[in-house]
PDB file of C-alpha atoms in Angstrom:
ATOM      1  CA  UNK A  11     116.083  87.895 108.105  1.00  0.00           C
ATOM      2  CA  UNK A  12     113.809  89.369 110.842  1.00  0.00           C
ATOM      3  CA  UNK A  13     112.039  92.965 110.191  1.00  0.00           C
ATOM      4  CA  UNK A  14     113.199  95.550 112.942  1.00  0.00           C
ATOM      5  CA  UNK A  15     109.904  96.157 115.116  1.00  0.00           C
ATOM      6  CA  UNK A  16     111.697  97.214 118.233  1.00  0.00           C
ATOM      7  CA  UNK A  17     114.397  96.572 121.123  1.00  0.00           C
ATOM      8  CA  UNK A  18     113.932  92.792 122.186  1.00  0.00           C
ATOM      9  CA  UNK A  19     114.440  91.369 125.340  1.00  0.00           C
ATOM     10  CA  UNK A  20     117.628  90.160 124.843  1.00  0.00           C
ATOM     11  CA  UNK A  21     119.165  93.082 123.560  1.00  0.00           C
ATOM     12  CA  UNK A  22     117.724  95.110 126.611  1.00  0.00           C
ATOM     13  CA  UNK A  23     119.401  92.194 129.121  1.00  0.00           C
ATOM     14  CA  UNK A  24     122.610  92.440 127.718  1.00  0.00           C
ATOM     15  CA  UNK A  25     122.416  96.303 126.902  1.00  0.00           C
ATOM     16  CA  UNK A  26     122.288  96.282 130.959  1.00  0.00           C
ATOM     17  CA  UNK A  27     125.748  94.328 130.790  1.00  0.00           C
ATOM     18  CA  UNK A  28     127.791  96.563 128.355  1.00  0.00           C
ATOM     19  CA  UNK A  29     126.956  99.629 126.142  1.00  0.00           C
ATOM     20  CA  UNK A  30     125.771  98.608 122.919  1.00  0.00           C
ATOM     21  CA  UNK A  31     126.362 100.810 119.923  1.00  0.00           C
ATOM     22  CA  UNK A  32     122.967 101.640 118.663  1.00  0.00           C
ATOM     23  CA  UNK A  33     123.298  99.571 115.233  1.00  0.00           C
ATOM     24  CA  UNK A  34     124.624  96.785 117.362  1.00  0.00           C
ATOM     25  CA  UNK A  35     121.121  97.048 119.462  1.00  0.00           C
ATOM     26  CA  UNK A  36     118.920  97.253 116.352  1.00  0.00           C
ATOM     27  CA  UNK A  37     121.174  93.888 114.570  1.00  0.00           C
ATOM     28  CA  UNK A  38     120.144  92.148 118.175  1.00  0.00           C
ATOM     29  CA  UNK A  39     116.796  92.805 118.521  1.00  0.00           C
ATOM     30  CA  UNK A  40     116.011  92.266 114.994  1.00  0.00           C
ATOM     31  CA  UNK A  41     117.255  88.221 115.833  1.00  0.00           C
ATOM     32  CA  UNK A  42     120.098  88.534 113.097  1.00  0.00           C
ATOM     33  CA  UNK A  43     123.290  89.223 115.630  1.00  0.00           C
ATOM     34  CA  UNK A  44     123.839  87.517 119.018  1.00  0.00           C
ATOM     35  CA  UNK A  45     123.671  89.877 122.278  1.00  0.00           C
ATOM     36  CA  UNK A  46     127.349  87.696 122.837  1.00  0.00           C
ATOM     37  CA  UNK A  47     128.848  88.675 119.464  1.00  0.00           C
ATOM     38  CA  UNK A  48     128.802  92.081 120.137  1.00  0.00           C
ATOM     39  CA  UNK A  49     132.236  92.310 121.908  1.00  0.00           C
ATOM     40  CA  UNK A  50     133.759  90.576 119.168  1.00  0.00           C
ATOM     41  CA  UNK A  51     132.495  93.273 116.472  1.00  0.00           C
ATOM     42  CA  UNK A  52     133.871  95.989 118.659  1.00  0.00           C
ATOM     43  CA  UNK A  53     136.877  94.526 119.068  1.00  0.00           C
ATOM     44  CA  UNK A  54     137.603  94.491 114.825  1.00  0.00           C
ATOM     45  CA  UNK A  55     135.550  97.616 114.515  1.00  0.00           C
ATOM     46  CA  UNK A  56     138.600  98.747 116.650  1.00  0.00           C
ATOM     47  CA  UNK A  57     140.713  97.614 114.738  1.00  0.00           C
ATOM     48  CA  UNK A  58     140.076  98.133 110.831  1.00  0.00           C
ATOM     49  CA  UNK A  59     138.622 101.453 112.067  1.00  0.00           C
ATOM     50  CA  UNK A  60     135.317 101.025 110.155  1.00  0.00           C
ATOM     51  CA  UNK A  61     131.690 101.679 110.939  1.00  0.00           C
ATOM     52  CA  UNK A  62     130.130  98.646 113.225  1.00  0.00           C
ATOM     53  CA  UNK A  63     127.964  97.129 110.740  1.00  0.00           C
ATOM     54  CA  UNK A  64     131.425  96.663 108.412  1.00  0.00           C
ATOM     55  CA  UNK A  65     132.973  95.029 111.268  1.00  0.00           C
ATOM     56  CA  UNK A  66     130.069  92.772 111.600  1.00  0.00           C
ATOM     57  CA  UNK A  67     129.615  91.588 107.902  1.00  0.00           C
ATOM     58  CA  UNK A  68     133.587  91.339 107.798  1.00  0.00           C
ATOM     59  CA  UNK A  69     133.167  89.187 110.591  1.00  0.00           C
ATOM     60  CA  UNK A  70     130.287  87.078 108.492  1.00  0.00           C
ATOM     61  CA  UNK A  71     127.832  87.455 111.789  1.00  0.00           C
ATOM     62  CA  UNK A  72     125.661  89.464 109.396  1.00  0.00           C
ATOM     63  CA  UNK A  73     124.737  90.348 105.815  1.00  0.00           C
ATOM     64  CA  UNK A  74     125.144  93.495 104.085  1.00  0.00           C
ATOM     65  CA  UNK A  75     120.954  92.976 103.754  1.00  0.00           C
ATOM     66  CA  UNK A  76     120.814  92.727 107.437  1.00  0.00           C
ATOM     67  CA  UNK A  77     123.137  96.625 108.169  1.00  0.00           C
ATOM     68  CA  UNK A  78     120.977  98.085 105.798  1.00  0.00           C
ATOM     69  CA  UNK A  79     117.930  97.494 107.044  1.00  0.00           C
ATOM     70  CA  UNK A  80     118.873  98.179 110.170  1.00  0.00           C
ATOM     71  CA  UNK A  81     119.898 101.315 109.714  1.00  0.00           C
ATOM     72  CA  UNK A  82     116.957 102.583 107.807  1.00  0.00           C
ATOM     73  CA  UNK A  83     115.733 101.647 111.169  1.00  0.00           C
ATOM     74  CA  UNK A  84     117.827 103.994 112.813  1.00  0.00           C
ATOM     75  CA  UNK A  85     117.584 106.820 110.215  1.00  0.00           C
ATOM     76  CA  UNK A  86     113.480 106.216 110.636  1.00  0.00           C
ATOM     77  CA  UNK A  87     113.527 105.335 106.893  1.00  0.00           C
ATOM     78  CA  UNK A  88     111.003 102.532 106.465  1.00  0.00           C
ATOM     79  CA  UNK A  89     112.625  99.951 104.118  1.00  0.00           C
ATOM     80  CA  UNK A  90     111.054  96.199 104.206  1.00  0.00           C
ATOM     81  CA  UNK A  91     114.332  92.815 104.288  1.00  0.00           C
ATOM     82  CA  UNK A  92     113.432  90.688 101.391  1.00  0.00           C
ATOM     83  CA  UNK A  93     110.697  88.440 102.506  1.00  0.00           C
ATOM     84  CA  UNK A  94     108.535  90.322 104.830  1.00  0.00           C
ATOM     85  CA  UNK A  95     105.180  89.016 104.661  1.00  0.00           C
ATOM     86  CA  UNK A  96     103.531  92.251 105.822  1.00  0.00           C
ATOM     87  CA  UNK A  97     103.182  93.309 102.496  1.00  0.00           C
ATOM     88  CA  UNK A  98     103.578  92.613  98.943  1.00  0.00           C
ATOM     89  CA  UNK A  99     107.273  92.314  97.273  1.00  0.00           C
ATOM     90  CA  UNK A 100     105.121  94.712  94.340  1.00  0.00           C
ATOM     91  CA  UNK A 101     106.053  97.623  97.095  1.00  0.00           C
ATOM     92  CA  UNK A 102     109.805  98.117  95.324  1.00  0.00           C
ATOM     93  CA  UNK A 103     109.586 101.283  97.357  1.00  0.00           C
ATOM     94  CA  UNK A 104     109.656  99.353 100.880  1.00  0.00           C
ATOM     95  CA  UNK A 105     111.993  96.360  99.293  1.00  0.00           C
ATOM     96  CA  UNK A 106     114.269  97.773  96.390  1.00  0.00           C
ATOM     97  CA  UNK A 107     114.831 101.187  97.974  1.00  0.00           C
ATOM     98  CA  UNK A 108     118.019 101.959  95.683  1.00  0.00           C
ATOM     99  CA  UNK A 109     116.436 100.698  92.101  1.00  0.00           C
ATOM    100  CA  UNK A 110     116.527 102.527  88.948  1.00  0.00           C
ATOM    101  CA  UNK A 111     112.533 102.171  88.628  1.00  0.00           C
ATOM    102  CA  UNK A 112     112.908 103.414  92.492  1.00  0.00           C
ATOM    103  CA  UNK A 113     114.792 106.015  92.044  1.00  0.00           C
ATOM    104  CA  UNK A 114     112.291 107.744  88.766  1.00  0.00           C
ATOM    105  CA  UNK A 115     109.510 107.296  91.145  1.00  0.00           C
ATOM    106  CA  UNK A 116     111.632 109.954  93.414  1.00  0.00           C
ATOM    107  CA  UNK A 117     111.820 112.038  90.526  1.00  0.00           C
ATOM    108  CA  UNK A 118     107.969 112.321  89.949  1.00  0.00           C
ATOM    109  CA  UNK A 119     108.069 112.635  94.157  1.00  0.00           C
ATOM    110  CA  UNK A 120     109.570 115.717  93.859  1.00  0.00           C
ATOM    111  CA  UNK A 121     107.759 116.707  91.374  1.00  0.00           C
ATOM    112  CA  UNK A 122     104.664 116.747  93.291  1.00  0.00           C
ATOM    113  CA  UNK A 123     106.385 118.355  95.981  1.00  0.00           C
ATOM    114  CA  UNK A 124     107.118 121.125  94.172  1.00  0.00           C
ATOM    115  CA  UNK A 125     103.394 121.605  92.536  1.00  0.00           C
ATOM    116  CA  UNK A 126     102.330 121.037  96.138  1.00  0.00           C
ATOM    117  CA  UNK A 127     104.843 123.900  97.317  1.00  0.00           C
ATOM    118  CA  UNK A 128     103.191 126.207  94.495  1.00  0.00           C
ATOM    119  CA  UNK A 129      99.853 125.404  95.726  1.00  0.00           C
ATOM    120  CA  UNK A 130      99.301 123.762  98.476  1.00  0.00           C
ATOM    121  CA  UNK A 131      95.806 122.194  97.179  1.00  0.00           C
ATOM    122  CA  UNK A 132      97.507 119.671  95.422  1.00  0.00           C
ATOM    123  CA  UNK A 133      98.192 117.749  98.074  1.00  0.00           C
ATOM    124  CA  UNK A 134      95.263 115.693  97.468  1.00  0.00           C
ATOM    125  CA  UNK A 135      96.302 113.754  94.098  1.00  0.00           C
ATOM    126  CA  UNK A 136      93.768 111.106  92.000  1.00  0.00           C
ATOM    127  CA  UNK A 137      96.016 108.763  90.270  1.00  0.00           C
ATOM    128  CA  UNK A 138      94.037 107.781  87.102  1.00  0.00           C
ATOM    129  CA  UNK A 139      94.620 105.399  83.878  1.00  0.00           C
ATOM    130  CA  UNK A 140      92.511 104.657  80.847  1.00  0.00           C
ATOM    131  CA  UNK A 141      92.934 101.077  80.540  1.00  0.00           C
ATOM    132  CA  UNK A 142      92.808  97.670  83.310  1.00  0.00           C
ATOM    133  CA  UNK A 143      96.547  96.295  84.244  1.00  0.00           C
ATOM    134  CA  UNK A 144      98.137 100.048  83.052  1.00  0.00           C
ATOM    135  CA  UNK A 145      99.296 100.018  86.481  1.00  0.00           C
ATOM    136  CA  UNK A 146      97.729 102.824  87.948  1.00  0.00           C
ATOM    137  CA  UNK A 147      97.485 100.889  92.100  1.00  0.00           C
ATOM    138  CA  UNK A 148     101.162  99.597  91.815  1.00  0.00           C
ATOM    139  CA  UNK A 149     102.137 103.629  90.944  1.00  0.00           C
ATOM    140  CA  UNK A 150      99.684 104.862  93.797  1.00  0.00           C
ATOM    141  CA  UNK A 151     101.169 101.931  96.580  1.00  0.00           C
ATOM    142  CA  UNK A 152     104.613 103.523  95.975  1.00  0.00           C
ATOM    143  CA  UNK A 153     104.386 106.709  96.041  1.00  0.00           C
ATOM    144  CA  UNK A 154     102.680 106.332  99.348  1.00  0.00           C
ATOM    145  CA  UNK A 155     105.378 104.740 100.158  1.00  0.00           C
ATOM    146  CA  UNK A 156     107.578 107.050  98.994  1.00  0.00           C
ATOM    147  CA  UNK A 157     105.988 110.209 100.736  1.00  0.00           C
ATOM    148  CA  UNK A 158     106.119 108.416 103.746  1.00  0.00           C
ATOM    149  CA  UNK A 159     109.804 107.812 103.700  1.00  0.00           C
ATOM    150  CA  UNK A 160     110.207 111.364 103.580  1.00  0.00           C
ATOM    151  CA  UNK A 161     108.593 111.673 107.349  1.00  0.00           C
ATOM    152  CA  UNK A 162     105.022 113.453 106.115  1.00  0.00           C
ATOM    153  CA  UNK A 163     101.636 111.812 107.392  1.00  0.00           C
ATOM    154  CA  UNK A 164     100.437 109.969 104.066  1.00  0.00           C
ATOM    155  CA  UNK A 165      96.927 108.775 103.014  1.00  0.00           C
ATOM    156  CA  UNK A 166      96.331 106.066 100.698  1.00  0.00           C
ATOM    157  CA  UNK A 167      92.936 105.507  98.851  1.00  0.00           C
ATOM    158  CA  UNK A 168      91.486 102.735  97.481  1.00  0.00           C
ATOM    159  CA  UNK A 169      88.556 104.190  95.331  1.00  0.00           C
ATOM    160  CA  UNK A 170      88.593 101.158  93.172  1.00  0.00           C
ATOM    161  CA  UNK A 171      85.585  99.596  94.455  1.00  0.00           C
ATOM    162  CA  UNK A 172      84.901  97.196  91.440  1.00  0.00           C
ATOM    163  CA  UNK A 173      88.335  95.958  91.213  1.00  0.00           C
ATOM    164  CA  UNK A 174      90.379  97.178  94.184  1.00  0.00           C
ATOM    165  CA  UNK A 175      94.106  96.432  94.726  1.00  0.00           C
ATOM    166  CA  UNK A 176      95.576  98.016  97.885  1.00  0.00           C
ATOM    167  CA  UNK A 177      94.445  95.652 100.556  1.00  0.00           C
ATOM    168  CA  UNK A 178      96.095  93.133  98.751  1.00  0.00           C
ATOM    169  CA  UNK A 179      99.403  95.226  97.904  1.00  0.00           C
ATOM    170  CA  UNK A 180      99.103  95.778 102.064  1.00  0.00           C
ATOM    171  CA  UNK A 181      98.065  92.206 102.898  1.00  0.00           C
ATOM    172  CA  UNK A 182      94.824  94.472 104.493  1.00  0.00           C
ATOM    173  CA  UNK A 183      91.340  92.776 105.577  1.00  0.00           C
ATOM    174  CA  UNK A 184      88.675  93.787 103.245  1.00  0.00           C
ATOM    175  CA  UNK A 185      86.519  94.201 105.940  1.00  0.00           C
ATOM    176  CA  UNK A 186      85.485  97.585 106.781  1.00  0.00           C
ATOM    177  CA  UNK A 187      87.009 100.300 104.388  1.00  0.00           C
ATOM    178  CA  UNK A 188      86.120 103.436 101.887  1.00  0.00           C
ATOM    179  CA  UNK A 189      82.612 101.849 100.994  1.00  0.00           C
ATOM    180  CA  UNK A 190      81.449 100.953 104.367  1.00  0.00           C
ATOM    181  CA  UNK A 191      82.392 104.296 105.030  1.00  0.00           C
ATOM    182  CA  UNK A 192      80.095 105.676 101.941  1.00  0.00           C
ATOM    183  CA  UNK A 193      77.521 103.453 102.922  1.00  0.00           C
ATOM    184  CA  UNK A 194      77.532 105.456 106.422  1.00  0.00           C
ATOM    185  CA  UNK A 195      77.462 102.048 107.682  1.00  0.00           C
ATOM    186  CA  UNK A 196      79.643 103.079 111.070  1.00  0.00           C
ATOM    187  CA  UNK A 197      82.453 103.522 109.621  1.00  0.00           C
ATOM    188  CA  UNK A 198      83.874 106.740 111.026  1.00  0.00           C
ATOM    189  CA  UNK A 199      87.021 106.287 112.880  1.00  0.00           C
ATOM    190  CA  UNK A 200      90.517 107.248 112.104  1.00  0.00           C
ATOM    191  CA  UNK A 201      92.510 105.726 109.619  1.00  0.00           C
ATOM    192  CA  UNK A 202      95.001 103.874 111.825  1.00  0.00           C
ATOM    193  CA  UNK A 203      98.901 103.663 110.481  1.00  0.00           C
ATOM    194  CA  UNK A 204     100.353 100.200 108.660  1.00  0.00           C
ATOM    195  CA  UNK A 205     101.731  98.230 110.210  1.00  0.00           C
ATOM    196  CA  UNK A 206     104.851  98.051 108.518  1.00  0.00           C
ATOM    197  CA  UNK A 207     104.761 101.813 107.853  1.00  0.00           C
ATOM    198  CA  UNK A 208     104.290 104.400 110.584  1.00  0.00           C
ATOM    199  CA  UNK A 209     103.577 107.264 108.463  1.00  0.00           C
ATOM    200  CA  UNK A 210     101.482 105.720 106.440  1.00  0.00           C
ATOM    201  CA  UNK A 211      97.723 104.871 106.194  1.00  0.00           C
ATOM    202  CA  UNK A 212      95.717 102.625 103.936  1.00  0.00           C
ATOM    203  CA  UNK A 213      91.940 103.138 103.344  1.00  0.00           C
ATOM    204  CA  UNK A 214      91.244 100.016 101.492  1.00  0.00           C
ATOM    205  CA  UNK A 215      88.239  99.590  99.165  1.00  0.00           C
ATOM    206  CA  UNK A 216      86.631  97.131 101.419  1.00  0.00           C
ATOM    207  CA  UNK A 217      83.945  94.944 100.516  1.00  0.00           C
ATOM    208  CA  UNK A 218      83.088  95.094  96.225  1.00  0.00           C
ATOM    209  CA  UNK A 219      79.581  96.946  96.410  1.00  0.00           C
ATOM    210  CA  UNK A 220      76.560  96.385  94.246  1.00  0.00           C
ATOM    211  CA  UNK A 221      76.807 100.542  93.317  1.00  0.00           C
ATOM    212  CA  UNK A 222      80.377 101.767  93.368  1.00  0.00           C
ATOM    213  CA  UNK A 223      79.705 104.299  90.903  1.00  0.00           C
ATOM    214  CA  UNK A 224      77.031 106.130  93.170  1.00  0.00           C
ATOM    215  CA  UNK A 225      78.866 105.685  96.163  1.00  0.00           C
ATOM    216  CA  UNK A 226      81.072 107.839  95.359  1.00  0.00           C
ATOM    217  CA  UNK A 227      78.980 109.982  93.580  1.00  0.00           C
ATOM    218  CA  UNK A 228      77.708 110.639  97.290  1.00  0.00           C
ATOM    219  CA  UNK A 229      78.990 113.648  99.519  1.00  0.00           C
ATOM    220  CA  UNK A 230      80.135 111.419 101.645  1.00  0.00           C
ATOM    221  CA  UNK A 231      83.079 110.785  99.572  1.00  0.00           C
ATOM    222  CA  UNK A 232      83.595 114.640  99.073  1.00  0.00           C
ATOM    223  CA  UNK A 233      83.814 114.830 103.152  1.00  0.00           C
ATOM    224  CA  UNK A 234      85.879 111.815 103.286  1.00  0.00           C
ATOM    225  CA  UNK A 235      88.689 113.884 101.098  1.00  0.00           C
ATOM    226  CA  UNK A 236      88.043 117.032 102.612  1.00  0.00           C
ATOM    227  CA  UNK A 237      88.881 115.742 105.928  1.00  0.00           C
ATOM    228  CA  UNK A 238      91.923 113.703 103.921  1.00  0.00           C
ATOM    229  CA  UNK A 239      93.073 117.374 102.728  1.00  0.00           C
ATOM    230  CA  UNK A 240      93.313 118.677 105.950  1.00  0.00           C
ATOM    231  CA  UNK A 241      94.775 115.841 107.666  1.00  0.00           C
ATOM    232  CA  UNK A 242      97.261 114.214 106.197  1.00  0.00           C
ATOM    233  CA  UNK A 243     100.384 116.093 104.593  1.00  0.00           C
ATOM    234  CA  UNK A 244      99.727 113.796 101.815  1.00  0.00           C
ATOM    235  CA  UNK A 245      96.723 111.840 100.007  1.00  0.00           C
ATOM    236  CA  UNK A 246      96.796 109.386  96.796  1.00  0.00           C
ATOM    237  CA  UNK A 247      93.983 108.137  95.452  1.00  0.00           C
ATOM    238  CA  UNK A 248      93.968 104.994  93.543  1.00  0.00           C
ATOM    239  CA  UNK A 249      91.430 105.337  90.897  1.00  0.00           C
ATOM    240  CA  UNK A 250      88.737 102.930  88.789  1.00  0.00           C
ATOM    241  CA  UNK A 251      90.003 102.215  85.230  1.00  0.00           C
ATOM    242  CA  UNK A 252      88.253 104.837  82.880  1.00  0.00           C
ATOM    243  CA  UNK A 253      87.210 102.435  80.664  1.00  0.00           C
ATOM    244  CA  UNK A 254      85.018 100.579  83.256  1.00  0.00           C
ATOM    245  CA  UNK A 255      82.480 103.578  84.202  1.00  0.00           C
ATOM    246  CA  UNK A 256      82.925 107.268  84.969  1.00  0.00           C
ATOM    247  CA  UNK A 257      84.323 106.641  88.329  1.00  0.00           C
ATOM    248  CA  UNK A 258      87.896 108.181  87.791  1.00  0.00           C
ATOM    249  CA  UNK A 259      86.249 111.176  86.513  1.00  0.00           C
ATOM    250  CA  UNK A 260      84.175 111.757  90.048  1.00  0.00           C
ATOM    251  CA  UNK A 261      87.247 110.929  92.098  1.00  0.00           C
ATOM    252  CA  UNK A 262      89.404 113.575  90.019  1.00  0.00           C
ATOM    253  CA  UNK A 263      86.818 116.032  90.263  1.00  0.00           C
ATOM    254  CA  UNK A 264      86.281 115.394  94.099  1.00  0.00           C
ATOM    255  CA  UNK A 265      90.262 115.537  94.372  1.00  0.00           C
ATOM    256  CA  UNK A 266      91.076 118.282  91.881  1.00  0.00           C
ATOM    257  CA  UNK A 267      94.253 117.183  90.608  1.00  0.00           C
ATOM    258  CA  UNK A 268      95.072 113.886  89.202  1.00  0.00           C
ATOM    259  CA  UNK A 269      98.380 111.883  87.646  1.00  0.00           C
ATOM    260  CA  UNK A 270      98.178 110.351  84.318  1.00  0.00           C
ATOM    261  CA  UNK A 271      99.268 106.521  84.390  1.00  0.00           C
ATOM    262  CA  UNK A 272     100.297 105.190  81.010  1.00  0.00           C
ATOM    263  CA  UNK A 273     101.555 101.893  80.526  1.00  0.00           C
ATOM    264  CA  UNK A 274     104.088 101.393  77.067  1.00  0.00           C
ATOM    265  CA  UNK A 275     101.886  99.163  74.414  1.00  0.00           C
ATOM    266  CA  UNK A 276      99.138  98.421  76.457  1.00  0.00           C
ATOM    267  CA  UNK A 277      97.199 102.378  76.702  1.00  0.00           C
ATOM    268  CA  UNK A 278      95.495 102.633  73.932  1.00  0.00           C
ATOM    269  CA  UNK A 279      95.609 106.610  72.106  1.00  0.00           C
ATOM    270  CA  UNK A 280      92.187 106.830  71.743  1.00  0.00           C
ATOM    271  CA  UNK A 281      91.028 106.338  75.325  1.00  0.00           C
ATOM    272  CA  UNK A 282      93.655 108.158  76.649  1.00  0.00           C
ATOM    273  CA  UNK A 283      92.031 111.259  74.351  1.00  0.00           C
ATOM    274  CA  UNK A 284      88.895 110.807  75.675  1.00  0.00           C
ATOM    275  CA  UNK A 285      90.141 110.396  79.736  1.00  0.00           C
ATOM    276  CA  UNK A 286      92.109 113.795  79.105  1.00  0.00           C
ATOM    277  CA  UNK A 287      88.819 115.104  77.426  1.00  0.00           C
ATOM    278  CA  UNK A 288      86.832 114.375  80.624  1.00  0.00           C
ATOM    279  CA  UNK A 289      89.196 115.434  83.114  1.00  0.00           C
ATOM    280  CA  UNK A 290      89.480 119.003  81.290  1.00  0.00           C
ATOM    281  CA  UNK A 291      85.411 118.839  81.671  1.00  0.00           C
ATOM    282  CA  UNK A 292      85.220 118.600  85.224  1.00  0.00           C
ATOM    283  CA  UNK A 293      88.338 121.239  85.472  1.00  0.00           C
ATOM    284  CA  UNK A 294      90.799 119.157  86.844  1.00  0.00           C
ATOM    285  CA  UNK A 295      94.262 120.123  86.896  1.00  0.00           C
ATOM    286  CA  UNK A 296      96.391 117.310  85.017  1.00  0.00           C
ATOM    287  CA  UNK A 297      99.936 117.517  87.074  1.00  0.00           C
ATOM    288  CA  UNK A 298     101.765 115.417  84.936  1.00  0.00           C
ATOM    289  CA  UNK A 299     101.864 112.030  83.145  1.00  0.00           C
ATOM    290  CA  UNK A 300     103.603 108.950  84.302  1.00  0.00           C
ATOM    291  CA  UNK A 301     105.105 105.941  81.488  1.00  0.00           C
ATOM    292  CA  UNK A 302     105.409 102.663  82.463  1.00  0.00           C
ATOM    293  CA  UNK A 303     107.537 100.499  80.442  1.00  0.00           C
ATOM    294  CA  UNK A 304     107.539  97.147  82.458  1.00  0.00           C
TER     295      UNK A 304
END
């Protein structure tokens, strides 16, 4: 199964010979129906009276995989076919659009919306967690995700610079990234869009620094979100575990609103105490806890 990038040459040849339905381009450009099928598929679409991409799998020219991706393609909905090597199978949100564990990362979605509608500030979110493996990056990769299937330019953050995550979650080069950036070594230009994702941007961590800590400590970081805020309809920050340094705490003070990740029998009480203790310190606004459970 091919990803949809685009119309291919084939589909634009025969497209000149006979008016394709626009799901019948999108199956032939994508490499999974042939330009000379597409007759055929008309021909039962006409008569079971069903949608083309029924006609097709009835047919067995294509899967049921195959119509749905292709018309998230048509919808602009940017959903991943099983396999795509662009990015990791961890993004559910790109490859198991209509999961349960999908569909309650919606929920907290619109829950930030709706803070976000009440105060438009928050639309600059830290997403912290107490512990290592509570799965604080694989939360942060899909909400991104997630805001950017709903159309709105999205920023994701890799402010992990110890242990970071997201340029592996987005198959990304470290090269470059937040603590070049901090390290004013040239880094300056815009955040360009995935790949896979055109509403979305990744700042990966970028090379693991000798001082992560007072990188961001530096203003530079401070502008870095500040320009963020007033860019992008969205920004996520992936966080440093508490437990490994006070970098969470800068980043959710820098941000001023942050997401609780706890992960069932793994978060221990007592550190999670002492990360809500230091994010009440440094007056951030808590917007809501998240529970893992897998």
């Amino acid at each position: 199964m091919k990803h949809f990038h685009g119309h291919g040459a084939a589909a634009s040849h025969a497209a000149g010979r006979m008016a394709f339905p626009h799901l019948g381009e999108l199956l032939v450009s994508g490499g999974v129906l042939p330009a000379e099928a597409v007759g055929r598929v008309m021909a039962r679409q006409r008569e079971l009276g069903v949608p083309f991409g029924e006609a097709a799998v009835d047919l067995g020219l294509v899967s049921q995989a195959d119509v749905q991706v292709a018309l998230a393609h048509q919808f602009d909905y940017p959903v991943l076919p099983v396999g795509d090597q662009g990015v990791s199978p961890e993004l559910v949100a790109a490859f198991e659009p209509n999961s349960g564990r999908v569909e309650a990362l919606r929920q907290l979605r619109s829950q930030l919306v709706l803070r976000r509608a009440a105060n438009p500030q928050l639309n600059t979110v830290a997403v912290v967690g107490a512990g290592r493996g509570e799965g604080r990056s694989w939360l942060a990769a899909n909400l991104a995700v997630l805001f950017s299937q709903l159309g709105e330019r999205t920023l994701l953050i890799d402010c992990d610079l110890r242990f970071p995550r997201q340029q592996s979650l987005f198959r990304l080069a470290p090269a470059g990234g937040l603590a070049s950036r901090l390290a004013e070594r040239g880094e300056k230009g815009a955040i360009l869009p995935h790949p896979r994702f055109a509403q979305l941007s990744v700042l990966q961590a970028g090379i693991v620094p000798p001082n992560p800590q007072e990188l961001l400590a530096r203003r530079a970081f401070g502008a870095q979100v500040a320009v963020a805020r007033d860019t992008f309809d969205m920004t996520l920050i992936d966080t440093p575990a508490a437990e490994v340094g006070a970098g969470a705490q800068l980043v959710a003070a820098t941000c001023g609103s942050a997401n609780v990740v706890v992960r069932r029998h793994a978060s221990a009480h007592p550190r999670l105490a002492r990360l809500g203790a230091s994010l009440r310190d440094a007056g951030v606004t808590v917007i809501g806890g998240v529970l893992l459970d897998f």
